[in-house]
mmCIF file of C-alpha atoms in Angstrom:
data_model
loop_
_atom_site.group_PDB
_atom_site.id
_atom_site.type_symbol
_atom_site.label_atom_id
_atom_site.label_comp_id
_atom_site.label_asym_id
_atom_site.label_seq_id
_atom_site.Cartn_x
_atom_site.Cartn_y
_atom_site.Cartn_z
ATOM 1 C CA GLN A 1 139.784 55.376 213.857
ATOM 2 C CA PHE A 2 138.930 58.727 215.492
ATOM 3 C CA MET A 3 136.934 57.048 218.150
ATOM 4 C CA GLU A 4 139.961 54.773 218.748
ATOM 5 C CA PHE A 5 142.232 57.571 219.067
ATOM 6 C CA PHE A 6 140.139 59.656 221.266
ATOM 7 C CA ASN A 7 139.098 56.545 223.461
ATOM 8 C CA MET A 8 135.287 57.096 222.539
ATOM 9 C CA GLU A 9 132.961 54.298 222.805
ATOM 10 C CA ASP A 10 130.406 55.700 220.664
ATOM 11 C CA MET A 11 129.727 58.859 218.597
ATOM 12 C CA ASP A 12 127.813 60.456 221.580
ATOM 13 C CA SER A 13 130.453 59.680 224.270
ATOM 14 C CA LYS A 14 132.908 62.313 225.435
ATOM 15 C CA PRO A 15 136.525 61.903 224.135
ATOM 16 C CA GLN A 16 138.949 60.755 226.833
ATOM 17 C CA HIS A 17 142.217 61.460 224.981
ATOM 18 C CA ARG A 18 144.785 62.850 227.461
ATOM 19 C CA ASP A 19 145.425 66.008 225.090
ATOM 20 C CA PHE A 20 141.767 66.785 224.655
ATOM 21 C CA ASP A 21 140.437 69.667 226.644
ATOM 22 C CA ASP A 22 137.188 71.558 226.686
ATOM 23 C CA LEU A 23 137.654 74.301 224.041
ATOM 24 C CA SER A 24 134.351 76.037 224.553
ATOM 25 C CA HIS A 25 136.043 78.810 226.710
ATOM 26 C CA GLN A 26 139.163 79.085 224.509
ATOM 27 C CA PRO A 27 139.650 81.797 221.839
ATOM 28 C CA LYS A 28 139.162 80.696 218.206
ATOM 29 C CA ASP A 29 142.765 81.060 217.264
ATOM 30 C CA GLN A 30 143.768 78.725 220.063
ATOM 31 C CA GLN A 31 141.041 76.319 219.251
ATOM 32 C CA LYS A 32 142.275 76.155 215.453
ATOM 33 C CA SER A 33 145.721 75.607 216.601
ATOM 34 C CA PHE A 34 144.798 72.833 219.143
ATOM 35 C CA LEU A 35 142.795 71.022 216.540
ATOM 36 C CA LEU A 36 145.395 71.127 213.842
ATOM 37 C CA ASP A 37 147.755 69.647 216.478
ATOM 38 C CA ILE A 38 145.420 66.949 217.281
ATOM 39 C CA ILE A 39 145.004 66.029 213.633
ATOM 40 C CA GLN A 40 148.814 65.873 213.239
ATOM 41 C CA LYS A 41 148.968 63.596 216.265
ATOM 42 C CA PHE A 42 146.208 61.394 214.779
ATOM 43 C CA MET A 43 147.921 61.194 211.374
ATOM 44 C CA LYS A 44 151.254 60.245 213.115
ATOM 45 C CA TYR A 45 149.612 57.672 215.329
ATOM 46 C CA PHE A 46 148.287 55.730 212.355
ATOM 47 C CA GLY A 47 151.137 56.459 210.019
ATOM 48 C CA TYR A 48 149.297 58.475 207.373
ATOM 49 C CA GLY A 49 151.606 60.476 204.991
ATOM 50 C CA LEU A 50 154.673 58.662 206.116
ATOM 51 C CA LEU A 51 154.930 56.107 203.163
ATOM 52 C CA GLU A 52 158.211 57.606 202.062
ATOM 53 C CA THR A 53 159.656 57.327 205.596
ATOM 54 C CA PRO A 54 158.281 53.997 206.785
ATOM 55 C CA HIS A 55 160.593 53.712 209.699
ATOM 56 C CA LEU A 56 158.785 56.624 211.442
ATOM 57 C CA ILE A 57 155.495 54.646 211.361
ATOM 58 C CA PRO A 58 154.731 53.209 214.779
ATOM 59 C CA ARG A 59 154.757 49.401 214.891
ATOM 60 C CA ARG A 60 152.247 47.863 217.080
ATOM 61 C CA ASN A 61 153.768 44.278 217.008
ATOM 62 C CA GLU A 62 157.105 45.393 218.270
ATOM 63 C CA TYR A 63 158.052 45.865 222.017
ATOM 64 C CA GLN A 64 161.193 46.181 223.851
ATOM 65 C CA GLU A 65 162.243 43.684 226.564
ATOM 66 C CA ARG A 66 165.209 44.083 228.934
ATOM 67 C CA VAL A 67 167.388 40.781 228.922
ATOM 68 C CA GLU A 68 169.833 40.090 231.749
ATOM 69 C CA LYS A 69 173.075 38.484 230.728
ATOM 70 C CA ARG A 70 175.850 37.216 233.012
ATOM 71 C CA SER A 71 179.407 36.637 232.046
ATOM 72 C CA THR A 72 182.431 35.308 234.026
ATOM 73 C CA ILE A 73 185.918 36.557 233.781
ATOM 74 C CA LEU A 74 189.212 35.683 235.489
ATOM 75 C CA VAL A 75 191.390 38.255 237.021
ATOM 76 C CA ASN A 76 194.576 37.073 238.693
ATOM 77 C CA GLY A 77 193.148 33.612 239.286
ATOM 78 C CA GLN A 78 189.994 34.969 240.701
ATOM 79 C CA GLN A 79 186.614 34.382 239.158
ATOM 80 C CA PHE A 80 184.237 37.437 238.825
ATOM 81 C CA ILE A 81 180.738 37.371 237.499
ATOM 82 C CA ILE A 82 179.548 40.491 235.729
ATOM 83 C CA GLN A 83 175.955 41.094 235.191
ATOM 84 C CA THR A 84 174.648 43.310 232.326
ATOM 85 C CA SER A 85 171.343 44.055 230.701
ATOM 86 C CA GLU A 86 170.320 45.112 227.349
ATOM 87 C CA GLU A 87 167.102 45.802 225.435
ATOM 88 C CA LYS A 88 165.902 43.445 222.864
ATOM 89 C CA THR A 89 163.379 43.843 220.220
ATOM 90 C CA CYS A 90 160.679 41.361 220.468
ATOM 91 C CA TYR A 91 157.667 40.810 218.144
ATOM 92 C CA LYS A 92 154.142 39.915 218.928
ATOM 93 C CA GLU A 93 151.898 37.640 216.773
ATOM 94 C CA GLU A 94 150.441 39.654 213.882
ATOM 95 C CA ASP A 95 146.964 41.068 214.105
ATOM 96 C CA GLU A 96 145.667 40.438 210.643
ATOM 97 C CA VAL A 97 142.373 42.258 211.220
ATOM 98 C CA TYR A 98 144.273 45.428 212.216
ATOM 99 C CA ASN A 99 146.661 45.132 209.203
ATOM 100 C CA TYR A 100 143.856 44.583 206.788
ATOM 101 C CA CYS A 101 141.712 47.726 207.930
ATOM 102 C CA MET A 102 144.834 49.895 208.215
ATOM 103 C CA LEU A 103 145.915 48.996 204.675
ATOM 104 C CA LEU A 104 142.386 49.583 203.376
ATOM 105 C CA CYS A 105 142.315 53.136 204.986
ATOM 106 C CA HIS A 106 145.656 53.952 203.304
ATOM 107 C CA TRP A 107 144.331 52.995 199.902
ATOM 108 C CA TYR A 108 141.134 54.786 200.495
ATOM 109 C CA LEU A 109 142.569 58.039 201.338
ATOM 110 C CA HIS A 110 144.849 57.956 198.511
ATOM 111 C CA VAL A 111 142.195 57.162 196.042
ATOM 112 C CA ILE A 112 139.930 60.128 197.290
ATOM 113 C CA GLU A 113 142.860 62.355 197.095
ATOM 114 C CA MET A 114 143.575 61.359 193.555
ATOM 115 C CA HIS A 115 139.837 61.843 192.828
ATOM 116 C CA ASP A 116 139.866 65.293 194.365
ATOM 117 C CA THR A 117 142.919 66.152 192.413
ATOM 118 C CA ALA A 118 141.286 65.215 189.076
ATOM 119 C CA LYS A 119 138.194 67.093 190.066
ATOM 120 C CA GLU A 120 140.079 70.267 190.718
ATOM 121 C CA GLY A 121 142.487 69.776 187.804
ATOM 122 C CA ASP A 122 145.282 70.503 190.144
ATOM 123 C CA ILE A 123 148.602 69.900 188.230
ATOM 124 C CA HIS A 124 150.726 70.653 191.395
ATOM 125 C CA ARG A 125 149.086 67.662 193.206
ATOM 126 C CA ALA A 126 149.228 65.430 190.103
ATOM 127 C CA VAL A 127 153.048 64.743 190.435
ATOM 128 C CA LEU A 128 152.795 64.413 194.224
ATOM 129 C CA ASN A 129 150.189 61.743 193.787
ATOM 130 C CA CYS A 130 152.144 59.824 191.331
ATOM 131 C CA LYS A 131 155.099 59.757 193.764
ATOM 132 C CA TYR A 132 152.990 58.696 196.596
ATOM 133 C CA ALA A 133 151.281 56.035 194.446
ATOM 134 C CA ILE A 134 154.578 54.245 193.749
ATOM 135 C CA PRO A 135 154.705 52.252 197.079
ATOM 136 C CA PHE A 136 151.020 51.208 196.616
ATOM 137 C CA PHE A 137 151.599 49.773 192.988
ATOM 138 C CA TYR A 138 154.954 48.289 193.962
ATOM 139 C CA SER A 139 153.311 46.381 196.853
ATOM 140 C CA HIS A 140 150.829 44.985 194.411
ATOM 141 C CA SER A 141 153.353 43.818 192.077
ATOM 142 C CA LYS A 142 156.683 45.311 190.933
ATOM 143 C CA LEU A 143 155.639 44.364 187.323
ATOM 144 C CA SER A 144 152.498 46.464 187.566
ATOM 145 C CA LYS A 145 152.120 48.557 184.405
ATOM 146 C CA TYR A 146 150.634 51.409 186.672
ATOM 147 C CA LEU A 147 154.030 51.455 188.593
ATOM 148 C CA VAL A 148 155.720 52.013 185.361
ATOM 149 C CA GLU A 149 153.334 54.615 184.120
ATOM 150 C CA ASN A 150 153.680 56.605 187.459
ATOM 151 C CA VAL A 151 157.576 56.470 187.278
ATOM 152 C CA ASN A 152 157.552 57.420 183.731
ATOM 153 C CA TYR A 153 155.137 60.438 184.311
ATOM 154 C CA VAL A 154 157.214 61.800 187.080
ATOM 155 C CA LEU A 155 160.484 61.247 185.277
ATOM 156 C CA GLN A 156 159.151 63.006 182.139
ATOM 157 C CA THR A 157 157.489 65.941 183.969
ATOM 158 C CA GLU A 158 160.253 66.514 186.429
ATOM 159 C CA HIS A 159 163.450 65.829 184.513
ATOM 160 C CA LEU A 160 163.458 64.994 180.759
ATOM 161 C CA LEU A 161 160.962 67.438 179.301
ATOM 162 C CA SER A 162 161.448 71.079 179.054
ATOM 163 C CA PRO A 163 159.629 73.416 181.201
ATOM 164 C CA LEU A 164 157.184 74.438 178.646
ATOM 165 C CA GLN A 165 156.582 70.773 177.425
ATOM 166 C CA SER A 166 156.197 69.651 181.044
ATOM 167 C CA LEU A 167 153.566 72.264 181.681
ATOM 168 C CA ARG A 168 151.741 71.133 178.472
ATOM 169 C CA VAL A 169 151.730 67.537 179.708
ATOM 170 C CA LEU A 170 150.537 68.535 183.123
ATOM 171 C CA GLU A 171 147.799 70.590 181.811
ATOM 172 C CA GLY A 172 146.781 68.105 179.287
ATOM 173 C CA SER A 173 146.272 65.535 181.947
ATOM 174 C CA PHE A 174 142.885 66.961 182.858
ATOM 175 C CA VAL A 175 139.956 68.200 180.794
ATOM 176 C CA ASN A 176 136.594 69.945 181.658
ATOM 177 C CA THR A 177 134.067 68.598 179.181
ATOM 178 C CA ILE A 178 130.960 70.230 180.767
ATOM 179 C CA GLY A 179 132.211 73.320 182.393
ATOM 180 C CA GLY A 180 132.077 74.549 186.045
ATOM 181 C CA LYS A 181 134.267 74.481 188.991
ATOM 182 C CA GLY A 182 135.517 71.194 190.171
ATOM 183 C CA LYS A 183 134.166 69.306 187.128
ATOM 184 C CA CYS A 184 137.428 68.147 185.570
ATOM 185 C CA VAL A 185 138.159 64.585 184.550
ATOM 186 C CA GLU A 186 141.270 62.759 183.493
ATOM 187 C CA SER A 187 141.976 63.052 179.849
ATOM 188 C CA ASP A 188 142.556 59.350 179.404
ATOM 189 C CA LEU A 189 139.382 58.499 181.093
ATOM 190 C CA VAL A 190 137.546 60.574 178.486
ATOM 191 C CA GLN A 191 139.509 58.699 175.729
ATOM 192 C CA GLU A 192 138.458 55.336 177.275
ATOM 193 C CA HIS A 193 134.851 56.214 177.098
ATOM 194 C CA SER A 194 135.110 57.517 173.669
ATOM 195 C CA VAL A 195 136.693 54.296 172.531
ATOM 196 C CA CYS A 196 134.126 52.416 174.440
ATOM 197 C CA ASN A 197 131.270 54.304 172.560
ATOM 198 C CA GLN A 198 132.887 53.532 169.385
ATOM 199 C CA LYS A 199 133.371 49.773 170.102
ATOM 200 C CA SER A 200 129.536 49.614 170.996
ATOM 201 C CA LEU A 201 128.746 50.952 167.554
ATOM 202 C CA ILE A 202 131.203 48.767 165.689
ATOM 203 C CA ARG A 203 129.569 45.654 167.325
ATOM 204 C CA SER A 204 126.025 46.861 166.124
ATOM 205 C CA LEU A 205 127.391 46.825 162.462
ATOM 206 C CA GLY A 206 127.578 42.990 162.645
ATOM 207 C CA ALA A 207 129.834 41.008 160.438
ATOM 208 C CA ASN A 208 131.634 41.879 157.142
ATOM 209 C CA LYS A 209 132.087 45.431 158.044
ATOM 210 C CA THR A 210 134.308 47.525 156.073
ATOM 211 C CA GLU A 211 136.760 50.244 157.153
ATOM 212 C CA LYS A 212 134.687 52.938 155.448
ATOM 213 C CA SER A 213 131.576 51.774 157.195
ATOM 214 C CA ILE A 214 133.246 51.611 160.595
ATOM 215 C CA SER A 215 134.679 55.186 160.127
ATOM 216 C CA ARG A 216 131.222 56.488 159.061
ATOM 217 C CA ALA A 217 129.611 54.888 162.144
ATOM 218 C CA THR A 218 132.034 55.937 164.737
ATOM 219 C CA ALA A 219 132.478 59.573 163.572
ATOM 220 C CA SER A 220 129.933 60.924 166.011
ATOM 221 C CA ALA A 221 129.970 58.118 168.611
ATOM 222 C CA ASP A 222 130.205 60.561 171.491
ATOM 223 C CA ALA A 223 127.140 62.491 170.252
ATOM 224 C CA ILE A 224 125.067 59.303 169.636
ATOM 225 C CA ALA A 225 126.076 58.119 173.116
ATOM 226 C CA GLU A 226 124.998 61.486 174.712
ATOM 227 C CA ILE A 227 121.624 61.351 172.811
ATOM 228 C CA CYS A 228 120.972 57.772 174.151
ATOM 229 C CA SER A 229 121.771 58.972 177.674
ATOM 230 C CA GLN A 230 119.432 61.732 177.431
ATOM 231 C CA MET A 231 116.769 59.457 176.026
ATOM 232 C CA ASP A 232 117.234 56.981 178.881
ATOM 233 C CA ASN A 233 117.077 59.809 181.361
ATOM 234 C CA CYS A 234 113.654 61.056 179.783
ATOM 235 C CA LEU A 235 112.465 57.383 180.095
ATOM 236 C CA GLN A 236 113.619 57.104 183.553
ATOM 237 C CA ILE A 237 115.982 54.114 182.594
ATOM 238 C CA LYS A 238 118.871 53.938 185.049
ATOM 239 C CA PRO A 239 122.160 53.583 183.444
ATOM 240 C CA LYS A 240 124.605 50.936 184.349
ATOM 241 C CA SER A 241 126.970 52.051 186.838
ATOM 242 C CA GLY A 242 129.666 50.479 189.166
ATOM 243 C CA ARG A 243 128.432 52.563 192.161
ATOM 244 C CA HIS A 244 125.397 51.822 194.293
ATOM 245 C CA SER A 245 122.328 53.263 193.066
ATOM 246 C CA LYS A 246 121.178 54.186 196.644
ATOM 247 C CA THR A 247 122.938 55.585 199.574
ATOM 248 C CA VAL A 248 123.460 53.755 202.777
ATOM 249 C CA SER A 249 120.642 54.750 205.309
ATOM 250 C CA VAL A 250 121.459 56.051 208.444
ATOM 251 C CA ASN A 251 120.174 52.976 210.429
ATOM 252 C CA ASP A 252 122.502 50.884 208.481
ATOM 253 C CA GLN A 253 125.518 53.250 209.352
ATOM 254 C CA ILE A 254 124.539 52.984 212.978
ATOM 255 C CA ILE A 255 124.344 49.143 212.806
ATOM 256 C CA VAL A 256 127.769 48.998 211.164
ATOM 257 C CA SER A 257 129.255 51.357 213.532
ATOM 258 C CA ARG A 258 128.206 49.290 216.586
ATOM 259 C CA GLU A 259 129.521 46.189 215.036
ATOM 260 C CA LEU A 260 132.924 47.846 214.354
ATOM 261 C CA ARG A 261 133.205 49.163 217.860
ATOM 262 C CA LYS A 262 132.606 45.603 219.035
ATOM 263 C CA ILE A 263 135.511 44.296 216.743
ATOM 264 C CA ARG A 264 137.793 47.157 217.360
ATOM 265 C CA PRO A 265 139.677 46.860 214.131
ATOM 266 C CA PHE A 266 141.939 49.745 214.845
ATOM 267 C CA GLN A 267 143.113 48.389 218.222
ATOM 268 C CA TYR A 268 146.139 46.119 217.858
ATOM 269 C CA ILE A 269 145.164 42.666 219.408
ATOM 270 C CA SER A 270 147.721 40.069 218.790
ATOM 271 C CA GLY A 271 146.722 36.926 217.355
ATOM 272 C CA ARG A 272 143.727 37.995 215.458
ATOM 273 C CA LYS A 273 143.084 36.218 212.101
ATOM 274 C CA CYS A 274 141.601 37.571 208.835
ATOM 275 C CA GLN A 275 140.866 34.694 206.495
ATOM 276 C CA GLY A 276 142.371 35.381 203.147
ATOM 277 C CA PHE A 277 144.396 38.448 203.973
ATOM 278 C CA SER A 278 147.067 36.843 206.301
ATOM 279 C CA SER A 279 150.089 38.246 204.265
ATOM 280 C CA LEU A 280 149.110 41.889 204.428
ATOM 281 C CA HIS A 281 151.014 44.601 206.311
ATOM 282 C CA PRO A 282 149.437 47.787 207.753
ATOM 283 C CA ILE A 283 151.347 49.891 205.415
ATOM 284 C CA PRO A 284 152.072 49.087 201.644
ATOM 285 C CA VAL A 285 155.842 48.977 201.837
ATOM 286 C CA THR A 286 157.504 47.961 205.132
ATOM 287 C CA THR A 287 161.009 49.292 206.115
ATOM 288 C CA GLU A 288 162.594 46.005 205.082
ATOM 289 C CA ASN A 289 161.364 46.267 201.502
ATOM 290 C CA VAL A 290 162.305 49.878 200.878
ATOM 291 C CA PRO A 291 165.799 49.112 199.712
ATOM 292 C CA ASN A 292 164.527 46.567 197.185
ATOM 293 C CA MET A 293 161.953 49.042 196.006
ATOM 294 C CA LYS A 294 164.411 51.796 195.452
ATOM 295 C CA ASP A 295 166.696 49.368 193.584
ATOM 296 C CA TRP A 296 163.683 48.401 191.253
ATOM 297 C CA ILE A 297 162.808 52.054 190.714
ATOM 298 C CA ASN A 298 166.314 52.803 189.742
ATOM 299 C CA HIS A 299 166.215 49.928 187.300
ATOM 300 C CA LEU A 300 162.961 51.365 185.815
ATOM 301 C CA ILE A 301 164.436 54.876 185.458
ATOM 302 C CA ARG A 302 167.520 53.400 183.700
ATOM 303 C CA ARG A 303 165.469 51.699 181.167
ATOM 304 C CA LEU A 304 162.904 54.512 180.562
ATOM 305 C CA THR A 305 165.792 56.838 180.171
ATOM 306 C CA ARG A 306 167.367 54.949 177.461
ATOM 307 C CA GLY A 307 164.055 54.160 175.790
ATOM 308 C CA GLN A 308 164.291 50.579 176.458
ATOM 309 C CA VAL A 309 161.176 48.251 176.915
ATOM 310 C CA VAL A 310 160.168 47.653 180.521
ATOM 311 C CA PRO A 311 158.579 44.251 181.237
ATOM 312 C CA VAL A 312 155.097 44.554 182.814
ATOM 313 C CA GLU A 313 152.366 42.016 183.718
ATOM 314 C CA GLU A 314 149.979 41.121 180.928
ATOM 315 C CA GLU A 315 146.505 42.161 182.039
ATOM 316 C CA GLU A 316 143.768 40.969 179.483
ATOM 317 C CA ASP A 317 141.388 43.747 178.659
ATOM 318 C CA GLU A 318 137.650 42.845 179.763
ATOM 319 C CA GLU A 319 136.198 44.628 176.570
ATOM 320 C CA GLU A 320 138.731 42.755 174.272
ATOM 321 C CA GLN A 321 137.663 39.480 175.997
ATOM 322 C CA ASP A 322 134.059 40.379 175.318
ATOM 323 C CA ASP A 323 134.793 41.065 171.753
ATOM 324 C CA TRP A 324 136.556 37.669 171.338
ATOM 325 C CA GLU A 325 133.647 35.790 173.007
ATOM 326 C CA GLU A 326 131.105 37.622 170.606
ATOM 327 C CA ASP A 327 133.121 36.752 167.597
#
């Protein structure tokens, strides 16, 4: 995106942006203000940070066309022709590649923002992230349970709870289990890992297990999991992970970068197709869907405030499905 914004062909080429000047001879304060201004223009150009005001996000598929109109009037039996012109909004054919890549970047930036917030245990950004995540979950499904959780979290911490109780909820959202700066994790994630450790021990008990045996086996589930992890580390056994075990090599990055520059995913080219992602938009919620989203959020707020049940999608837990298959 930066190369597209600065009109650069590759990482070694010189930026051709009209506002970009040589800063080597400028003082540091002027360089800093110039770079901040460029970053703001970059974010505005691609619509970052404007999800709450989607009408400000530039639309690449729209263009204005002047249409000439002629009308005839009669004055005292004489015929006059009046010619007027007006601008009409026209729409190009959608660029599905551009829409997919832009939406992917919006999701990615928000995910790493939430990840950084959790690492720092920042209670101030926690509520802001929940508010900013609402359009993302609404675009996925208005019955998403994560949408309800975000709305409920903001509603409780900002309005319904007392200041002291709200602070307790915010501070209890993160926990630091190993110490050190930037080592916080989400409290519910720690609880999920603990439940996962307990389930693995319960499975090992086999059939005909009693409640007392389950309680005895799972009392130190986290300590047992830590011992097993240290043992695997000593034996150089790699743990199961959802991330890549090896970093991407520099050569692979160069190859991918060259291919992306050929495709130009962030340059709007009308008519390009992206198979399987034809219904995506470059932003999570378009301007036309904002009124519907606001109505649905108000509906959720009314039900949550009254303590009523909110309908959500039923998502089958993978671990519960594994338990069912084993049984």
